[in-house]
Short mmCIF file of C-alpha atoms in Angstrom, two decimals:
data_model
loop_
_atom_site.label_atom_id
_atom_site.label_comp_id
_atom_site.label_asym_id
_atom_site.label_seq_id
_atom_site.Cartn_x
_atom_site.Cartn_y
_atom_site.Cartn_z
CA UNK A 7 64.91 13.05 -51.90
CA UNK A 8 65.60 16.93 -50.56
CA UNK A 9 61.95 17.41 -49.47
CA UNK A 10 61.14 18.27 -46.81
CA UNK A 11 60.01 14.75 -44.81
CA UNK A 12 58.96 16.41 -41.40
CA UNK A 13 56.06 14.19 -40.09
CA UNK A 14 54.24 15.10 -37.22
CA UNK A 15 54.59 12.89 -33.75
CA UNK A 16 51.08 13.92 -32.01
CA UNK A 17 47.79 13.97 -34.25
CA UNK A 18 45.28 13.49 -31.67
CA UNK A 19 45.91 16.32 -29.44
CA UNK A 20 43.71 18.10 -27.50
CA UNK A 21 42.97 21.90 -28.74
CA UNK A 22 45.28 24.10 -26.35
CA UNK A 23 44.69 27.90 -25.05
CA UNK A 24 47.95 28.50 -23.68
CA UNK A 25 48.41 25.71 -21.59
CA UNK A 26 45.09 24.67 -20.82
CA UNK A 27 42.96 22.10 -22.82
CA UNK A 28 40.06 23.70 -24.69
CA UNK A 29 37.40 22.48 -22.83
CA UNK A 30 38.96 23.72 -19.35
CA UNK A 31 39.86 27.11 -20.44
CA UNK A 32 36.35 27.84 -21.64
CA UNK A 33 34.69 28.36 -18.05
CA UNK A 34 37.21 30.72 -17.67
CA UNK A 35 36.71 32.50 -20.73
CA UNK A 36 33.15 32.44 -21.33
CA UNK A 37 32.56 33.85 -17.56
CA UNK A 38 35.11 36.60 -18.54
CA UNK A 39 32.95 37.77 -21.52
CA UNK A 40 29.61 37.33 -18.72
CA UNK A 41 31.98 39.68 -16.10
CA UNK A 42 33.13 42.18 -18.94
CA UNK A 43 29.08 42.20 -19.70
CA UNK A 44 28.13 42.84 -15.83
CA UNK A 45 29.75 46.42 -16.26
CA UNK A 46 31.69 46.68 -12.90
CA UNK A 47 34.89 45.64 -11.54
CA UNK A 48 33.23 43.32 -8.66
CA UNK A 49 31.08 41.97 -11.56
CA UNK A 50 34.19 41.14 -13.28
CA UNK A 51 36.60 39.91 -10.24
CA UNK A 52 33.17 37.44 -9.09
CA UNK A 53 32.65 36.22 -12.58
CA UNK A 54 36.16 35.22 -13.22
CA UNK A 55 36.29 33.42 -10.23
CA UNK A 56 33.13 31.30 -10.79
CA UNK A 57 35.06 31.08 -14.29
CA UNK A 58 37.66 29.40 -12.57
CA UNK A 59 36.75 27.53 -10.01
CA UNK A 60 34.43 25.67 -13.05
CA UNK A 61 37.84 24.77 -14.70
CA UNK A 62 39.08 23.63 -11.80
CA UNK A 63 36.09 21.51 -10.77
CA UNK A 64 36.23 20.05 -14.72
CA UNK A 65 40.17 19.77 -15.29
CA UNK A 66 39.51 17.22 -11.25
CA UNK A 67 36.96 15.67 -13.30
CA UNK A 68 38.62 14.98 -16.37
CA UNK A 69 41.95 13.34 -14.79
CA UNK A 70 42.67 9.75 -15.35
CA UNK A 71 40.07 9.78 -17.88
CA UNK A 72 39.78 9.71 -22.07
CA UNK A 73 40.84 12.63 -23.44
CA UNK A 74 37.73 13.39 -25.56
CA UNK A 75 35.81 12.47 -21.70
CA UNK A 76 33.94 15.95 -21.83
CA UNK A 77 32.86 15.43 -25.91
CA UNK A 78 31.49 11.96 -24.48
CA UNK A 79 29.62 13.30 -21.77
CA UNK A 80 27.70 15.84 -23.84
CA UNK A 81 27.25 13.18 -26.15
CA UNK A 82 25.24 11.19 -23.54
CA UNK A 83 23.58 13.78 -21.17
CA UNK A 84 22.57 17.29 -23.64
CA UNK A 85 20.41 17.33 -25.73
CA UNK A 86 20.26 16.79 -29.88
CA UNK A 87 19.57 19.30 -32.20
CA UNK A 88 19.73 18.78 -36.30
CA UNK A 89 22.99 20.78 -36.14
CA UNK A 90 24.50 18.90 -33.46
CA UNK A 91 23.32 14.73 -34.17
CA UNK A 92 25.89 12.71 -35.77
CA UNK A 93 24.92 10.22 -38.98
CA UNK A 94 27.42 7.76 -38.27
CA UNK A 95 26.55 7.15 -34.07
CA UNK A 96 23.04 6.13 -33.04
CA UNK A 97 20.94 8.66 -30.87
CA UNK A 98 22.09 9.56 -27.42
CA UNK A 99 18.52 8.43 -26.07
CA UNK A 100 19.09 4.77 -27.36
CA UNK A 101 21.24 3.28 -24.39
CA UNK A 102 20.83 -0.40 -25.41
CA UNK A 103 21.79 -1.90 -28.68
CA UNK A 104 20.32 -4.89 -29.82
CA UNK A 105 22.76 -7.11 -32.71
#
């Protein structure tokens, strides 16, 4: 009866860097490694602003929509690869289900 009860409140979260979700801090972060790459301080400064105005442009996106909206959308538009298709969901290419 002294354990320790603590249950969590939120399971379904979205992954968080800082205070940004996953999916909108990776613009940022993946045009900071392309800037650090570029080997100059402009290259770096442009980069990170591309970086960011991509989160921007996908956080506007994202509002007032699911929370798993950019999982869903490269669900339906990219393509498969044997690493990446799911067993239990039907192919991305079959739009209409019959029965």
């Amino acid at each position: 009866m002294l354990a320790d009860t603590y249950i969590p409140r939120r399971l379904d979260d979205q992954w968080k860097v800082g205070l940004w979700d996953v999916d909108v801090a990776a613009p940022v972060l993946f045009m900071m490694f392309v800037g650090y790459l570029g080997g100059s301080k402009l290259a770096f400064c442009l980069a990170i602003s591309v970086g960011f105005f991509a989160s921007r442009w996908l956080a506007r996106i994202k509002s007032d929509k699911h929370p798993a909206f950019a999982m869903h959308w490269m669900y339906w538009h990219l393509p498969t690869n044997p690493m990446s298709a799911m067993r239990a969901t039907p192919p991305s290419h079959i739009r209409r289900m019959v029965g």
